[in-house]
Coordinates of C-alpha atoms in Angstrom, one line a residue:
X88 CA -305.3 99.3 -18.7
X89 CA -302.2 98.9 -16.5
X90 CA -301.1 95.4 -15.6
X91 CA -301.4 94.5 -11.9
X92 CA -300.2 91.6 -9.8
X93 CA -302.0 89.6 -7.1
X94 CA -300.7 89.6 -3.5
X95 CA -298.8 86.4 -2.7
X96 CA -298.2 85.0 0.7
X97 CA -294.6 86.3 0.5
X98 CA -295.8 89.9 -0.3
X99 CA -298.4 89.7 2.5
X100 CA -295.6 88.7 4.9
X101 CA -293.5 91.7 3.7
X102 CA -296.5 94.0 4.5
X103 CA -296.8 92.5 7.9
X104 CA -293.2 93.1 8.6
X105 CA -293.6 96.7 7.4
X106 CA -296.7 97.3 9.6
X107 CA -296.7 94.7 12.4
X108 CA -300.1 94.1 13.9
X109 CA -301.8 96.5 11.4
X110 CA -302.5 94.2 8.5
X111 CA -305.9 92.4 8.1
X112 CA -306.6 89.5 5.7
X113 CA -309.3 87.0 5.1
X114 CA -312.2 86.8 7.6
X115 CA -310.7 89.7 9.6
X116 CA -311.7 92.1 6.7
X117 CA -315.0 93.8 7.5
X118 CA -317.6 93.9 4.7
X119 CA -317.7 97.7 5.0
X120 CA -314.3 97.9 3.2
X121 CA -315.9 96.6 0.1
X122 CA -318.1 99.6 -0.7
X123 CA -318.8 103.2 0.2
X124 CA -322.2 104.9 1.1
X125 CA -323.5 104.6 -2.4
X126 CA -323.7 100.8 -3.0
X127 CA -325.0 101.2 -6.5
X128 CA -321.4 101.5 -7.5
X129 CA -320.7 98.0 -6.6
X130 CA -318.7 96.0 -4.1
X131 CA -315.2 94.5 -4.3
X132 CA -313.2 92.6 -1.6
X133 CA -309.6 93.7 -0.9
X134 CA -307.0 91.1 -0.3
X135 CA -305.5 93.2 2.5
X136 CA -306.6 96.0 4.7
X137 CA -303.8 98.1 6.3
X138 CA -304.9 100.0 9.4
X139 CA -302.4 102.9 9.2
X140 CA -300.9 104.4 12.4
X141 CA -298.2 106.6 11.0
X142 CA -296.9 108.3 7.9
X143 CA -293.8 106.1 7.9
X144 CA -295.9 103.0 8.0
X145 CA -298.0 104.2 5.0
X146 CA -294.8 104.9 3.1
X147 CA -293.4 101.5 3.7
X148 CA -296.6 99.7 2.6
X149 CA -297.1 101.9 -0.5
X150 CA -293.4 101.3 -1.5
X151 CA -293.9 97.5 -1.4
X152 CA -297.1 97.8 -3.4
X153 CA -295.5 100.1 -6.0
X154 CA -292.5 97.9 -6.5
X155 CA -294.8 94.9 -7.1
X156 CA -297.6 96.7 -9.0
X157 CA -300.3 96.0 -6.4
X158 CA -303.3 98.3 -6.6
X159 CA -303.9 100.5 -3.6
X160 CA -307.2 102.1 -2.5
X161 CA -306.9 104.9 0.1
X162 CA -309.9 105.1 2.5
X163 CA -311.2 107.3 5.2
X164 CA -314.5 106.8 6.9
X165 CA -316.1 105.4 3.7
X166 CA -318.8 108.1 3.5
X167 CA -318.2 108.9 -0.1
X168 CA -321.0 108.8 -2.7
X169 CA -319.3 108.1 -6.0
X170 CA -317.5 104.7 -5.4
X171 CA -314.2 106.4 -4.8
X172 CA -313.2 104.1 -1.9
X173 CA -314.3 100.9 -3.7
X174 CA -311.2 98.6 -4.2
X175 CA -312.2 97.7 -7.7
X176 CA -309.2 95.4 -8.3
X177 CA -308.8 94.1 -4.8
X178 CA -305.3 94.7 -3.7
X179 CA -304.6 96.8 -0.6
X180 CA -307.0 99.2 1.2
X181 CA -305.2 101.7 3.3
X182 CA -307.5 102.8 6.1
X183 CA -306.3 106.1 7.8
X184 CA -309.1 106.3 10.4
X185 CA -306.6 105.3 13.2
X186 CA -304.5 108.4 12.4
X187 CA -307.0 110.5 14.3
X188 CA -305.1 112.9 16.5
X189 CA -305.5 116.7 16.6
X190 CA -301.8 117.5 16.9
X191 CA -301.6 121.1 17.8
X192 CA -303.0 124.6 17.4
X193 CA -301.0 127.7 16.3
X194 CA -303.2 130.5 17.5
X195 CA -300.8 133.2 16.3
X196 CA -301.2 132.0 12.8
X197 CA -304.8 130.6 13.2
X198 CA -304.0 127.1 12.0
X199 CA -304.5 123.6 13.4
X200 CA -302.4 120.6 12.7
X201 CA -304.2 117.3 12.4
X202 CA -303.8 113.7 11.2
X203 CA -305.9 113.0 8.2
X204 CA -308.1 110.5 10.0
X205 CA -309.6 113.1 12.4
X206 CA -313.4 113.3 11.9
X207 CA -314.9 116.6 10.8
X208 CA -317.2 116.5 13.8
X209 CA -314.4 116.0 16.2
X210 CA -312.4 119.0 14.9
X211 CA -315.5 121.2 14.8
X212 CA -316.3 120.4 18.4
X213 CA -312.7 120.9 19.6
X214 CA -312.6 124.3 17.8
X215 CA -315.9 125.3 19.4
X216 CA -314.5 124.7 22.9
X217 CA -311.7 127.1 22.1
X218 CA -313.9 129.8 20.6
X219 CA -312.8 128.9 17.1
X220 CA -314.5 128.0 13.9
X221 CA -313.4 125.5 11.3
X222 CA -315.6 126.8 8.5
X223 CA -316.0 123.9 6.1
X224 CA -319.3 122.2 6.9
X225 CA -320.1 119.2 4.6
X226 CA -323.3 117.4 5.4
X227 CA -321.6 114.2 6.6
X228 CA -320.1 115.2 9.9
X229 CA -318.4 111.8 10.5
X230 CA -316.2 111.9 7.4
X231 CA -312.4 112.1 7.8
X232 CA -310.7 115.4 7.1
X233 CA -308.4 113.6 4.7
X234 CA -311.4 112.5 2.7
X235 CA -312.9 116.0 2.8
X236 CA -309.7 117.4 1.4
X237 CA -309.5 114.6 -1.2
X238 CA -312.9 115.6 -2.6
X239 CA -312.6 119.3 -1.9
X240 CA -315.9 119.0 0.1
X241 CA -317.9 122.2 0.2
X242 CA -320.9 122.0 2.4
X243 CA -323.5 124.4 3.8
X244 CA -321.1 127.3 4.8
X245 CA -319.3 127.5 1.5
X246 CA -321.6 130.3 0.3
X247 CA -319.9 132.6 2.9
X248 CA -316.6 131.0 3.9
X249 CA -315.6 129.0 0.8
X250 CA -315.0 125.3 0.2
X251 CA -312.5 123.0 2.0
X252 CA -309.7 124.0 -0.5
X253 CA -309.7 127.5 1.0
X254 CA -308.8 126.2 4.4
X255 CA -305.8 123.9 3.5
X256 CA -302.5 125.5 4.2
X257 CA -300.2 122.5 4.1
X258 CA -300.1 118.7 4.0
X259 CA -297.9 115.7 4.4
X260 CA -298.3 113.2 1.5
X261 CA -297.1 109.7 0.7
X262 CA -296.6 109.5 -3.0
X263 CA -297.5 106.4 -5.0
X264 CA -293.8 105.6 -5.1
X265 CA -293.6 105.5 -1.3
X266 CA -291.8 108.8 -1.0
X267 CA -292.9 111.2 1.8
X268 CA -293.2 114.8 0.8
X269 CA -294.8 118.1 2.1
X270 CA -296.9 120.6 0.1
X271 CA -297.7 124.1 1.2
X272 CA -296.8 126.1 4.3
X273 CA -298.3 128.0 7.2
X274 CA -298.8 131.1 5.1
X275 CA -301.9 132.6 3.5
X276 CA -300.5 133.3 0.1
X277 CA -297.9 131.9 -2.3
X278 CA -296.6 132.5 -5.8
X279 CA -293.9 129.8 -5.6
X280 CA -294.2 127.6 -8.6
X281 CA -297.0 125.2 -9.5
X282 CA -299.4 124.6 -6.7
X283 CA -298.8 120.9 -5.9
X284 CA -301.0 121.5 -2.8
X285 CA -304.0 122.3 -4.9
X286 CA -303.3 119.4 -7.2
X287 CA -303.7 117.1 -4.3
X288 CA -306.9 118.8 -3.0
X289 CA -309.8 117.1 -4.9
X290 CA -307.6 114.4 -6.4
X291 CA -309.6 111.7 -4.6
X292 CA -306.7 109.5 -3.6
X293 CA -305.4 109.1 -7.1
X294 CA -302.2 111.1 -6.7
X295 CA -301.1 110.0 -3.2
X296 CA -302.3 109.6 0.4
X297 CA -302.7 112.6 2.6
X298 CA -301.6 111.7 6.2
X299 CA -301.3 115.1 7.9
X300 CA -302.9 118.5 7.3
X301 CA -302.5 122.1 8.4
X302 CA -305.9 123.8 8.3
X303 CA -307.0 127.4 8.7
X304 CA -309.3 128.2 11.6
X305 CA -310.8 131.5 12.7
X306 CA -312.5 133.1 15.7
X307 CA -316.1 131.8 16.0
X308 CA -319.0 134.3 15.4
X309 CA -320.6 135.5 18.6
X310 CA -324.2 134.9 17.8
X311 CA -326.1 132.8 15.2
X312 CA -329.7 132.4 14.1
X313 CA -331.4 130.4 11.3
X314 CA -334.4 131.4 9.2
X315 CA -336.9 128.9 7.7
X316 CA -338.5 130.7 4.8
X317 CA -341.4 128.9 2.9
X318 CA -342.4 129.7 -0.6
X319 CA -345.4 128.7 -2.7
X320 CA -343.1 127.7 -5.7
X321 CA -339.5 127.0 -6.4
X322 CA -339.0 129.9 -8.9
X323 CA -339.8 132.5 -6.3
X324 CA -337.6 130.6 -3.8
X325 CA -334.5 130.5 -5.9
X326 CA -335.0 134.0 -7.4
X327 CA -334.7 135.4 -3.9
X328 CA -331.2 134.0 -3.4
X329 CA -329.2 136.8 -5.2
X330 CA -331.1 139.4 -3.2
X331 CA -329.2 138.5 0.0
X332 CA -325.8 139.5 -1.4
X333 CA -327.3 142.4 -3.5
X334 CA -328.4 143.9 -0.2
X335 CA -325.0 143.4 1.5
X336 CA -326.0 140.4 3.6
X337 CA -323.6 137.6 3.8
X338 CA -325.4 134.5 5.1
X339 CA -323.3 131.7 6.6
X340 CA -325.5 129.1 4.8
X341 CA -328.2 129.4 2.2
X342 CA -330.0 126.1 1.4
X343 CA -333.0 125.3 -0.7
X344 CA -335.2 122.2 -0.6
X345 CA -338.4 121.1 -2.2
X346 CA -341.5 119.9 -0.4
X347 CA -341.2 116.2 -1.0
X348 CA -337.7 115.9 0.5
X349 CA -338.8 117.9 3.6
X350 CA -341.7 115.5 4.1
X351 CA -339.4 112.5 3.8
X352 CA -336.9 114.0 6.3
X353 CA -339.6 114.8 8.8
X354 CA -341.0 111.3 8.6
X355 CA -337.4 110.0 9.2
X356 CA -336.6 112.1 12.2
X357 CA -340.2 111.9 13.6
X358 CA -340.5 115.6 14.1
X359 CA -342.3 118.4 12.1
X360 CA -340.0 121.4 11.7
X361 CA -340.9 123.1 8.4
X362 CA -344.5 124.5 8.1
X363 CA -346.6 122.9 5.4
X364 CA -349.5 125.3 5.1
X365 CA -349.4 128.9 6.1
X366 CA -352.5 131.1 6.1
X367 CA -354.1 128.6 3.7
X368 CA -351.1 128.6 1.3
X369 CA -349.2 125.4 0.7
X370 CA -345.4 125.6 0.9
X371 CA -343.7 123.8 -2.0
X372 CA -340.2 125.1 -1.5
X373 CA -338.1 126.5 1.3
X374 CA -334.9 128.4 2.0
X375 CA -333.0 127.5 5.2
X376 CA -330.7 130.5 6.0
X377 CA -328.1 130.8 8.7
X378 CA -326.9 134.3 9.7
X379 CA -324.0 135.0 12.0
X380 CA -322.9 138.3 13.6
X381 CA -320.7 139.8 16.3
X382 CA -323.6 140.9 18.6
X383 CA -327.3 140.6 19.1
X384 CA -328.1 144.0 17.7
X385 CA -326.3 143.3 14.4
X386 CA -328.0 139.9 14.2
X387 CA -331.5 141.3 14.8
X388 CA -331.0 144.1 12.3
X389 CA -329.9 141.5 9.7
X390 CA -332.8 139.3 10.4
X391 CA -335.2 142.2 10.1
X392 CA -333.7 143.3 6.8
X393 CA -333.7 139.7 5.4
X394 CA -337.4 139.2 6.4
X395 CA -338.4 142.4 4.6
X396 CA -336.5 141.3 1.5
X397 CA -337.8 137.8 1.2
X398 CA -341.4 138.7 2.0
X399 CA -341.4 141.3 -0.7
X400 CA -339.9 138.7 -3.0
X401 CA -342.8 136.3 -2.5
X402 CA -342.0 134.3 0.7
X403 CA -345.1 133.1 2.6
X404 CA -343.6 133.7 6.0
X405 CA -340.3 133.9 7.9
X406 CA -339.7 131.7 11.0
X407 CA -336.7 132.6 13.2
X408 CA -334.8 129.9 15.0
X409 CA -332.6 131.7 17.4
X410 CA -332.1 129.3 20.3
X411 CA -329.7 126.3 20.2
X412 CA -332.6 123.8 20.3
X413 CA -334.5 125.5 17.5
X414 CA -331.4 125.8 15.3
X415 CA -330.5 122.2 16.0
X416 CA -334.0 121.0 15.0
X417 CA -334.0 123.0 11.7
X418 CA -330.6 121.6 10.7
X419 CA -331.3 118.1 11.9
X420 CA -334.0 117.9 9.3
X421 CA -331.7 119.2 6.6
X422 CA -328.9 116.9 7.7
X423 CA -331.1 113.9 7.5
X424 CA -332.1 114.2 3.8
X425 CA -329.8 111.5 2.5
X426 CA -330.7 109.0 5.3
X427 CA -334.4 109.8 4.8
X428 CA -334.2 109.0 1.1
X429 CA -332.2 105.8 1.8
X430 CA -334.8 104.7 4.3
X431 CA -337.6 104.9 1.8
X432 CA -335.8 103.8 -1.4
X433 CA -334.7 100.4 -2.6
X434 CA -332.5 101.6 -5.5
X435 CA -330.7 105.0 -5.3
X436 CA -328.2 107.0 -7.2
X437 CA -327.2 110.7 -7.0
X438 CA -325.4 113.6 -8.5
X439 CA -324.2 116.9 -7.1
X440 CA -324.0 118.9 -10.2
X441 CA -323.2 122.6 -9.9
X442 CA -324.7 125.4 -12.1
X443 CA -324.8 129.2 -12.0
X444 CA -327.2 130.3 -9.3
X445 CA -329.5 132.1 -11.7
X446 CA -329.9 128.9 -13.7
X447 CA -331.2 126.8 -10.8
X448 CA -335.0 127.0 -11.4
X449 CA -334.9 126.4 -15.1
X450 CA -332.3 123.6 -14.7
X451 CA -334.3 121.9 -12.0
X452 CA -337.4 122.1 -14.1
X453 CA -335.4 120.4 -16.9
X454 CA -334.1 117.8 -14.5
X455 CA -337.6 116.9 -13.2
X456 CA -339.0 116.6 -16.7
X457 CA -336.0 114.4 -17.7
X458 CA -336.6 112.2 -14.7
X459 CA -340.2 111.8 -15.6
X460 CA -339.3 110.9 -19.2
X461 CA -336.8 108.4 -17.9
X462 CA -339.3 106.8 -15.5
X463 CA -337.4 107.8 -12.4
X464 CA -338.5 109.5 -9.1
X465 CA -336.4 112.6 -8.5
X466 CA -335.8 114.3 -5.2
X467 CA -333.7 117.5 -5.0
X468 CA -332.2 119.8 -2.5
X469 CA -328.9 121.8 -2.3
X470 CA -326.8 124.8 -1.7
X471 CA -328.8 127.7 -3.2
X472 CA -326.1 130.2 -2.5
X473 CA -323.5 128.5 -4.7
X474 CA -325.6 126.5 -7.2
X475 CA -324.6 123.1 -6.0
X476 CA -327.6 120.8 -6.4
X477 CA -328.1 117.3 -4.9
X478 CA -330.3 115.4 -7.2
X479 CA -331.3 111.8 -6.2
X480 CA -332.7 109.2 -8.6
X481 CA -335.0 106.8 -6.8
X482 CA -336.9 103.6 -7.5
X483 CA -338.7 101.0 -5.5
X484 CA -340.0 98.8 -8.3
X485 CA -337.3 98.5 -11.1
X486 CA -334.8 95.7 -11.4
X487 CA -331.2 97.0 -10.8
X488 CA -330.1 96.6 -14.4
X489 CA -333.0 98.5 -15.7
X490 CA -332.6 101.2 -13.0
X491 CA -328.9 101.6 -13.9
X492 CA -329.8 101.9 -17.6
X493 CA -332.3 104.6 -17.0
X494 CA -330.0 106.5 -14.7
X495 CA -327.3 106.4 -17.3
X496 CA -329.6 107.9 -19.8
X497 CA -330.8 110.5 -17.3
X498 CA -327.2 111.5 -16.4
X499 CA -326.1 111.8 -20.0
X500 CA -328.9 114.3 -20.6
X501 CA -328.8 116.4 -17.4
X502 CA -324.9 116.6 -17.4
X503 CA -325.0 117.8 -21.0
X504 CA -327.5 120.4 -20.1
X505 CA -325.5 121.5 -17.0
X506 CA -322.4 122.0 -19.3
X507 CA -324.5 124.1 -21.6
X508 CA -325.6 126.2 -18.6
X509 CA -322.0 126.8 -17.7
X510 CA -322.0 124.2 -14.9
X511 CA -319.8 121.2 -13.9
X512 CA -320.4 117.6 -13.1
X513 CA -319.6 117.8 -9.4
X514 CA -319.5 120.5 -6.8
X515 CA -318.3 118.6 -3.8
X516 CA -318.8 114.8 -3.9
X517 CA -316.2 114.2 -6.6
X518 CA -316.0 111.9 -9.6
X519 CA -314.8 108.6 -8.0
X520 CA -315.7 105.5 -10.1
X521 CA -319.3 106.4 -10.9
X522 CA -318.9 109.7 -12.8
X523 CA -315.7 109.2 -14.9
X524 CA -317.4 109.1 -18.3
X525 CA -319.6 112.0 -17.6
X526 CA -316.6 114.1 -16.5
X527 CA -314.9 113.1 -19.8
X528 CA -317.9 114.2 -21.8
X529 CA -318.2 117.5 -19.9
X530 CA -314.5 118.7 -19.9
X531 CA -313.4 117.2 -23.2
X532 CA -310.5 115.2 -24.5
X533 CA -307.8 117.8 -24.0
X534 CA -308.5 118.4 -20.3
X535 CA -308.9 114.7 -19.6
X536 CA -305.5 114.1 -21.3
X537 CA -303.9 116.8 -19.1
X538 CA -305.4 115.1 -16.0
X539 CA -304.2 111.7 -17.1
X540 CA -300.7 113.1 -17.8
X541 CA -300.6 114.5 -14.2
X542 CA -301.7 111.2 -12.9
X543 CA -298.8 109.5 -14.8
X544 CA -296.2 111.8 -13.4
X545 CA -297.3 111.2 -9.8
X546 CA -298.1 107.5 -10.2
X547 CA -296.0 105.9 -13.0
X548 CA -297.3 102.4 -12.2
X549 CA -300.9 103.5 -11.8
X550 CA -301.3 101.7 -8.5
X551 CA -303.1 104.5 -6.6
X552 CA -306.9 104.2 -6.7
X553 CA -307.1 102.9 -10.3
X554 CA -310.3 103.4 -12.3
X555 CA -311.2 106.7 -10.6
X556 CA -311.5 110.4 -11.6
X557 CA -309.7 110.4 -15.0
X558 CA -309.0 106.8 -15.8
X559 CA -311.4 104.0 -16.6
X560 CA -310.9 100.2 -16.3
X561 CA -312.1 98.0 -19.1
X562 CA -315.1 96.8 -17.1
X563 CA -316.2 100.3 -16.3
X564 CA -316.3 101.6 -19.9

């Protein structure tokens, strides 16, 4: 493990000179800076929180930290789920949420320039007002765009439009040495050397701090509708998914969910949206599908075609939500899944493993059986169209140490099975602190060594988000 230094009063004074009025210490540091949205990955108090207001300030602070081997933890809105924003070694947390300006649109090239602290929700709303769509749609709408890019967040619309990576044209980055650089350009293609832009995307703050972004936008679709499609069993539900593309339909979103998570969500939001029993048949799984089109005729034809296909494939019914209120209700239930689980659960962990779409039913059956064998309650939902599964481990009666032990056993088994299926450890939440050893087991020694080598080139003193993604600290092993 690299050797780090503690912040002295002299160094704190230097930081205050570099960023006057933007340095927090002691009791001024809010407890929220000690953890992210998944508290099972622990809490740690930073010595300093730096509220960044400009790229130049970030560079000045990072340069001081690098010269003095002070660990740095970049942080956006703190909505991560793998411990990626936990300042394990204390040091300095760099909070970019004050860098929250939408700088400019270039409508000839269909890009928007933003600071990295802009919230996904704010950009989405601003685009809508201008008849545009920023396609990436992760479940947490109040995450920062810099955080989305740092984990390559996918979200509900990835099945049609792709993940966040596909919308990043360029970025401004402060390297761990304090240098400011720019990756990418306002162009749609490149064959110009190694893609440093794509190395940064998904690097989770281990290679540098993203401060500005140039993102692709597009004209918004004219009309949208959602379909709630109940099934008697999960096998029929998931087996229907490939039929959408096989029949030349291209849904904007294609989500699956099991009965128990739907019931939890409806209890949480206080509203029943998904039908439970239809013509005497109990629904045990659902697809939630969003279709967009250029006009009402095209939309209605697609809905009719989709309905015929899913009913023939075993769906119990098809419910069409085609007003803003109906669509909002359907997706409010889907968007509340995590909060609903948290509200009913004392101890919680999660994974967002990704497997080939045709392997989802068998893999989930394996997961549920493994959870039962490990003495854990399992709740699952996810992106049926791209095989990204959100699997939550829950307990209300275990002690935390016993819960963690059982979850570790569970993860070792299900990640190994995912690898055998041709899958990967994470589809969009990232590796952070919590999944480092499972990533190593999945990708192997050679690939981990390559990642560690890249980390060393970018960050020779290993100050940037230590103990995350491809490096472990001694107390994390």
